[in-house]
């Protein structure tokens, strides 16, 4: 019984939506049958009926035109939303990368980095984010995922990758296994040094044996994905897009599979760390410097840790 009532209601609703067409069809069929099967209908009545049918059809056309803009508007709104969803990623090139990273640093209390050795992190991100947190007296959460300098095979593989795809600039130091190790050690040293500059800084360093081909810088507002060759296209993903959340999970999983350093056990460092302080620091971390590293090599690590050059400024 309920099914019959439901069908009746749908039929009545359909009749109401298409009343103009139904009436026009009934009038046309009635006049047509009378005209075909007898002389009951005069020419005047037939002509009048024709006008009625045409009028009803015209009315239906007008109603449809009134309905159509709303339908078009709904369709355009749906298309616009679909395009916005597809535009989850914006490409960056040239100076746009530095500007995107500058905006990412604004109003953020967290920074997650995954990449090779973290040159830009040491040169710009850490010092500016720590300075902003000091000024605002706010907490800062930094997580760093870089190549493990104790894994010589991983360092050699990363050096080969940089030689092949890194876009070597004139005057740049050649990427070798030892250079990769020094750069990674420098990032660890920088993390320890900045931790002592800001008591509200929570910083962790994760050392990976996997060779990254991209760099990820994630703040509270966006994710910036860059490549070692700055001539190539880089990417920006705004927070609120599904891809941003995907990479939050991806970066977390990457850190879970890496070796984490306990920075709390590290020995104190002076404002300008000495070679002996740095040696002791890495021994405390369970990440001793290679014996082949001379005092000059350690001096380069200190220089790269605290006075790194912004790679985007060249």
CSV table of C-alpha atoms in Angstrom, one decimal:
chain,number,residue,atom,x,y,z
A,1,UNK,CA,0.0,0.0,0.0
A,2,UNK,CA,2.8,2.4,1.0
A,3,UNK,CA,4.6,1.7,-2.3
A,4,UNK,CA,1.4,2.5,-4.3
A,5,UNK,CA,1.0,5.8,-2.3
A,6,UNK,CA,4.7,6.6,-3.1
A,7,UNK,CA,4.2,6.0,-6.8
A,8,UNK,CA,1.1,8.1,-6.8
A,9,UNK,CA,2.9,11.0,-5.1
A,10,UNK,CA,5.8,10.8,-7.6
A,11,UNK,CA,3.3,10.8,-10.5
A,12,UNK,CA,1.4,13.8,-9.2
A,13,UNK,CA,4.7,15.7,-8.6
A,14,UNK,CA,5.7,14.9,-12.2
A,15,UNK,CA,2.4,16.2,-13.5
A,16,UNK,CA,2.8,19.4,-11.6
A,17,UNK,CA,6.3,20.0,-12.9
A,18,UNK,CA,5.2,19.3,-16.5
A,19,UNK,CA,1.7,20.7,-16.5
A,20,UNK,CA,2.2,23.0,-19.4
A,21,UNK,CA,3.4,20.1,-21.7
A,22,UNK,CA,0.6,17.7,-20.5
A,23,UNK,CA,-2.1,20.3,-21.2
A,24,UNK,CA,-0.7,21.1,-24.6
A,25,UNK,CA,-0.5,17.5,-25.5
A,26,UNK,CA,-4.1,16.8,-24.4
A,27,UNK,CA,-5.5,19.7,-26.3
A,28,UNK,CA,-3.5,18.8,-29.4
A,29,UNK,CA,-4.6,15.2,-29.3
A,30,UNK,CA,-8.3,16.0,-28.6
A,31,UNK,CA,-8.5,18.5,-31.5
A,32,UNK,CA,-6.5,16.2,-33.8
A,33,UNK,CA,-8.9,13.2,-33.2
A,34,UNK,CA,-12.0,15.3,-33.7
A,35,UNK,CA,-10.6,16.8,-36.8
A,36,UNK,CA,-9.6,13.4,-38.2
A,37,UNK,CA,-12.7,11.3,-37.4
A,38,UNK,CA,-15.5,13.9,-38.1
A,39,UNK,CA,-16.5,17.3,-39.1
A,40,UNK,CA,-17.3,18.3,-35.5
A,41,UNK,CA,-14.6,20.8,-35.2
A,42,UNK,CA,-14.8,24.0,-37.3
A,43,UNK,CA,-11.8,25.7,-38.8
A,44,UNK,CA,-12.0,28.5,-36.3
A,45,UNK,CA,-12.0,26.1,-33.3
A,46,UNK,CA,-9.1,24.2,-34.9
A,47,UNK,CA,-7.1,27.3,-35.4
A,48,UNK,CA,-7.9,28.5,-31.9
A,49,UNK,CA,-6.8,25.1,-30.5
A,50,UNK,CA,-3.6,25.4,-32.5
A,51,UNK,CA,-2.9,28.8,-30.9
A,52,UNK,CA,-3.6,27.4,-27.4
A,53,UNK,CA,-1.2,24.5,-28.0
A,54,UNK,CA,1.5,26.9,-29.3
A,55,UNK,CA,0.9,29.3,-26.4
A,56,UNK,CA,1.3,26.4,-23.9
A,57,UNK,CA,4.5,25.3,-25.6
A,58,UNK,CA,5.8,28.9,-25.5
A,59,UNK,CA,4.9,29.1,-21.8
A,60,UNK,CA,6.8,25.9,-21.2
A,61,UNK,CA,9.8,27.2,-23.1
A,62,UNK,CA,9.8,30.4,-21.0
A,63,UNK,CA,9.6,28.5,-17.7
A,64,UNK,CA,12.5,26.3,-18.9
A,65,UNK,CA,14.6,29.4,-19.6
A,66,UNK,CA,13.8,30.7,-16.2
A,67,UNK,CA,14.9,27.4,-14.6
A,68,UNK,CA,18.0,27.2,-16.8
A,69,UNK,CA,20.1,30.0,-15.3
A,70,UNK,CA,19.8,28.4,-11.8
A,71,UNK,CA,20.9,25.0,-13.3
A,72,UNK,CA,23.7,26.7,-15.1
A,73,UNK,CA,24.8,28.5,-12.0
A,74,UNK,CA,24.7,25.2,-10.0
A,75,UNK,CA,26.7,23.5,-12.7
A,76,UNK,CA,29.3,26.3,-12.8
A,77,UNK,CA,29.6,26.2,-9.1
A,78,UNK,CA,30.3,22.5,-9.1
A,79,UNK,CA,32.8,22.9,-11.9
A,80,UNK,CA,34.6,25.8,-10.0
A,81,UNK,CA,34.8,23.6,-6.9
A,82,UNK,CA,36.2,20.7,-8.9
A,83,UNK,CA,38.8,22.9,-10.4
A,84,UNK,CA,39.8,24.3,-7.0
A,85,UNK,CA,40.1,20.8,-5.6
A,86,UNK,CA,42.3,19.8,-8.6
A,87,UNK,CA,44.5,22.9,-8.0
A,88,UNK,CA,45.9,21.5,-4.8
A,89,UNK,CA,49.4,22.2,-6.0
A,90,UNK,CA,50.9,25.4,-7.3
A,91,UNK,CA,54.2,25.4,-9.2
A,92,UNK,CA,57.1,27.7,-8.1
A,93,UNK,CA,60.1,28.8,-10.0
A,94,UNK,CA,63.0,31.1,-9.5
A,95,UNK,CA,62.5,33.7,-6.8
A,96,UNK,CA,59.1,32.3,-6.0
A,97,UNK,CA,60.7,29.6,-4.0
A,98,UNK,CA,62.3,32.0,-1.5
A,99,UNK,CA,59.2,34.0,-1.3
A,100,UNK,CA,57.1,30.9,-0.6
A,101,UNK,CA,59.4,29.8,2.2
A,102,UNK,CA,59.4,33.3,3.7
A,103,UNK,CA,55.6,33.3,3.8
A,104,UNK,CA,55.7,29.7,5.3
A,105,UNK,CA,57.8,31.0,8.2
A,106,UNK,CA,55.3,33.7,9.1
A,107,UNK,CA,53.0,32.8,12.0
A,108,UNK,CA,54.2,29.2,12.4
A,109,UNK,CA,55.2,27.4,15.6
A,110,UNK,CA,56.3,24.2,13.8
A,111,UNK,CA,58.7,23.3,11.0
A,112,UNK,CA,59.2,19.8,9.6
A,113,UNK,CA,62.1,19.3,7.2
A,114,UNK,CA,63.1,16.3,5.1
A,115,UNK,CA,65.9,16.4,2.6
A,116,UNK,CA,69.6,15.7,2.0
A,117,UNK,CA,71.7,17.7,4.3
A,118,UNK,CA,69.6,20.8,5.2
A,119,UNK,CA,71.7,23.7,4.0
A,120,UNK,CA,68.8,26.2,3.7
A,121,UNK,CA,67.5,25.0,7.0
A,122,UNK,CA,70.8,26.0,8.7
A,123,UNK,CA,71.3,29.2,6.7
A,124,UNK,CA,67.8,30.7,7.0
A,125,UNK,CA,65.0,28.6,8.5
A,126,UNK,CA,66.4,27.8,11.9
A,127,UNK,CA,67.9,31.2,12.7
A,128,UNK,CA,64.9,33.2,11.6
A,129,UNK,CA,62.3,30.9,13.2
A,130,UNK,CA,64.3,30.9,16.5
A,131,UNK,CA,64.6,34.7,16.4
A,132,UNK,CA,60.8,35.0,15.8
A,133,UNK,CA,60.0,32.6,18.6
A,134,UNK,CA,62.3,34.6,21.0
A,135,UNK,CA,60.6,37.9,20.0
A,136,UNK,CA,57.1,36.4,20.5
A,137,UNK,CA,58.1,34.3,23.5
A,138,UNK,CA,56.4,31.3,21.9
A,139,UNK,CA,57.1,27.6,21.5
A,140,UNK,CA,58.8,26.3,18.4
A,141,UNK,CA,58.7,22.6,17.3
A,142,UNK,CA,61.2,21.6,14.7
A,143,UNK,CA,61.7,18.1,13.3
A,144,UNK,CA,64.6,17.4,10.9
A,145,UNK,CA,65.1,14.3,8.7
A,146,UNK,CA,68.5,14.2,6.8
A,147,UNK,CA,71.0,11.7,5.4
A,148,UNK,CA,72.8,9.8,8.2
A,149,UNK,CA,76.5,11.0,8.1
A,150,UNK,CA,77.6,7.7,9.7
A,151,UNK,CA,76.2,5.7,6.8
A,152,UNK,CA,79.0,6.0,4.2
A,153,UNK,CA,77.0,4.2,1.5
A,154,UNK,CA,74.1,6.5,1.8
A,155,UNK,CA,76.4,9.6,1.8
A,156,UNK,CA,78.1,8.3,-1.3
A,157,UNK,CA,74.8,7.6,-3.1
A,158,UNK,CA,73.6,11.1,-2.2
A,159,UNK,CA,76.9,12.6,-3.5
A,160,UNK,CA,76.4,10.8,-6.8
A,161,UNK,CA,72.9,12.1,-7.0
A,162,UNK,CA,73.9,15.7,-6.5
A,163,UNK,CA,76.7,15.4,-9.0
A,164,UNK,CA,74.3,14.0,-11.6
A,165,UNK,CA,71.2,16.1,-11.0
A,166,UNK,CA,72.1,18.9,-8.6
A,167,UNK,CA,72.7,21.6,-11.2
A,168,UNK,CA,76.3,22.4,-10.2
A,169,UNK,CA,77.1,26.1,-10.1
A,170,UNK,CA,80.4,27.7,-11.0
A,171,UNK,CA,82.6,28.0,-7.9
A,172,UNK,CA,80.6,25.5,-5.9
A,173,UNK,CA,82.3,22.8,-3.9
A,174,UNK,CA,82.1,19.5,-5.6
A,175,UNK,CA,79.7,17.0,-3.9
A,176,UNK,CA,81.7,14.2,-2.5
A,177,UNK,CA,81.0,11.6,0.2
A,178,UNK,CA,83.0,13.6,2.7
A,179,UNK,CA,81.2,16.8,1.8
A,180,UNK,CA,77.8,15.1,2.4
A,181,UNK,CA,79.0,13.9,5.8
A,182,UNK,CA,80.3,17.3,6.8
A,183,UNK,CA,77.0,19.0,5.7
A,184,UNK,CA,74.9,16.5,7.7
A,185,UNK,CA,77.1,16.8,10.7
A,186,UNK,CA,76.8,20.6,10.4
A,187,UNK,CA,73.0,20.3,10.6
A,188,UNK,CA,73.2,18.1,13.7
A,189,UNK,CA,75.5,20.7,15.3
A,190,UNK,CA,73.2,23.5,14.3
A,191,UNK,CA,70.3,21.8,15.9
A,192,UNK,CA,72.2,21.3,19.2
A,193,UNK,CA,73.4,24.9,19.2
A,194,UNK,CA,70.0,26.5,18.5
A,195,UNK,CA,68.4,24.3,21.2
A,196,UNK,CA,70.6,26.1,23.7
A,197,UNK,CA,69.6,29.5,22.4
A,198,UNK,CA,65.9,29.0,23.0
A,199,UNK,CA,64.5,27.1,26.0
A,200,UNK,CA,61.1,26.8,24.3
A,201,UNK,CA,62.6,25.1,21.3
A,202,UNK,CA,61.7,21.4,20.9
A,203,UNK,CA,63.9,20.0,18.2
A,204,UNK,CA,64.6,16.5,17.0
A,205,UNK,CA,67.0,15.1,14.4
A,206,UNK,CA,66.4,11.9,12.5
A,207,UNK,CA,69.1,10.3,10.4
A,208,UNK,CA,68.0,8.3,7.4
A,209,UNK,CA,69.9,5.8,5.2
A,210,UNK,CA,67.5,6.5,2.3
A,211,UNK,CA,68.6,8.9,-0.4
A,212,UNK,CA,66.1,11.7,-0.9
A,213,UNK,CA,65.5,13.2,-4.3
A,214,UNK,CA,63.3,16.1,-3.0
A,215,UNK,CA,63.2,18.5,-0.1
A,216,UNK,CA,60.1,19.0,2.0
A,217,UNK,CA,59.6,22.1,4.2
A,218,UNK,CA,56.3,22.0,6.1
A,219,UNK,CA,54.9,24.8,8.3
A,220,UNK,CA,51.5,25.4,9.8
A,221,UNK,CA,50.3,27.1,6.7
A,222,UNK,CA,51.8,25.2,3.7
A,223,UNK,CA,54.2,22.6,2.3
A,224,UNK,CA,57.0,23.6,0.0
A,225,UNK,CA,58.6,20.8,-2.1
A,226,UNK,CA,61.8,21.8,-3.8
A,227,UNK,CA,64.6,20.1,-5.8
A,228,UNK,CA,68.3,20.4,-5.7
A,229,UNK,CA,68.3,21.8,-9.3
A,230,UNK,CA,66.7,25.2,-8.9
A,231,UNK,CA,66.0,25.4,-12.7
A,232,UNK,CA,63.3,22.7,-12.2
A,233,UNK,CA,59.7,23.3,-11.2
A,234,UNK,CA,59.0,23.3,-7.4
A,235,UNK,CA,55.7,22.9,-5.7
A,236,UNK,CA,53.5,24.6,-3.1
A,237,UNK,CA,50.7,22.9,-1.3
A,238,UNK,CA,48.4,25.0,1.0
A,239,UNK,CA,47.2,23.7,4.3
A,240,UNK,CA,43.6,22.5,4.0
A,241,UNK,CA,44.3,20.5,0.9
A,242,UNK,CA,44.2,16.7,1.2
A,243,UNK,CA,47.8,16.5,-0.2
A,244,UNK,CA,49.1,18.6,2.8
A,245,UNK,CA,47.6,16.0,5.2
A,246,UNK,CA,49.0,13.1,3.2
A,247,UNK,CA,52.5,14.5,3.5
A,248,UNK,CA,52.2,15.2,7.2
A,249,UNK,CA,51.6,11.4,7.6
A,250,UNK,CA,54.3,10.6,5.0
A,251,UNK,CA,56.9,12.7,6.8
A,252,UNK,CA,56.0,11.2,10.2
A,253,UNK,CA,56.4,7.7,8.8
A,254,UNK,CA,59.8,8.6,7.3
A,255,UNK,CA,61.0,9.8,10.7
A,256,UNK,CA,59.7,6.6,12.4
A,257,UNK,CA,62.0,4.6,10.1
A,258,UNK,CA,65.0,6.7,10.8
A,259,UNK,CA,67.5,6.8,13.7
A,260,UNK,CA,66.6,9.6,16.2
A,261,UNK,CA,69.3,11.4,18.2
A,262,UNK,CA,68.8,12.2,21.8
A,263,UNK,CA,70.0,15.8,21.8
A,264,UNK,CA,69.5,16.2,25.6
A,265,UNK,CA,72.7,14.2,26.3
A,266,UNK,CA,74.8,16.5,24.2
A,267,UNK,CA,77.6,18.5,26.0
A,268,UNK,CA,77.3,22.3,26.3
A,269,UNK,CA,78.5,24.5,23.5
A,270,UNK,CA,79.9,28.0,23.6
A,271,UNK,CA,78.7,30.8,21.4
A,272,UNK,CA,81.5,30.0,19.1
A,273,UNK,CA,82.0,26.2,19.5
A,274,UNK,CA,85.6,25.0,19.6
A,275,UNK,CA,86.9,21.9,17.8
A,276,UNK,CA,87.2,20.0,21.1
A,277,UNK,CA,83.6,20.9,22.1
A,278,UNK,CA,82.3,19.6,18.8
A,279,UNK,CA,84.2,16.4,19.1
A,280,UNK,CA,82.9,15.8,22.6
A,281,UNK,CA,79.3,16.7,21.5
A,282,UNK,CA,79.2,14.1,18.7
A,283,UNK,CA,80.7,11.5,21.0
A,284,UNK,CA,77.9,12.2,23.5
A,285,UNK,CA,75.4,11.8,20.8
A,286,UNK,CA,76.7,8.4,19.8
A,287,UNK,CA,77.6,9.8,16.4
A,288,UNK,CA,81.4,10.1,16.6
A,289,UNK,CA,83.2,12.1,13.9
A,290,UNK,CA,85.4,10.0,11.6
A,291,UNK,CA,89.0,9.7,12.7
A,292,UNK,CA,90.1,11.0,9.3
A,293,UNK,CA,88.4,14.3,10.0
A,294,UNK,CA,91.1,16.9,10.8
A,295,UNK,CA,90.7,20.0,12.9
A,296,UNK,CA,90.3,21.8,9.6
A,297,UNK,CA,87.4,19.5,8.6
A,298,UNK,CA,85.7,20.2,12.0
A,299,UNK,CA,86.3,23.9,11.5
A,300,UNK,CA,84.3,23.6,8.2
A,301,UNK,CA,81.5,21.8,10.0
A,302,UNK,CA,81.3,24.6,12.6
A,303,UNK,CA,81.3,27.2,9.8
A,304,UNK,CA,78.6,25.4,7.9
A,305,UNK,CA,76.5,24.9,11.0
A,306,UNK,CA,76.4,28.6,12.2
A,307,UNK,CA,77.3,30.6,9.1
A,308,UNK,CA,75.8,28.7,6.1
A,309,UNK,CA,75.2,30.6,2.9
A,310,UNK,CA,71.6,30.9,1.7
A,311,UNK,CA,71.5,28.8,-1.5
A,312,UNK,CA,68.6,30.8,-3.0
A,313,UNK,CA,70.5,34.1,-2.7
A,314,UNK,CA,73.2,33.2,-5.3
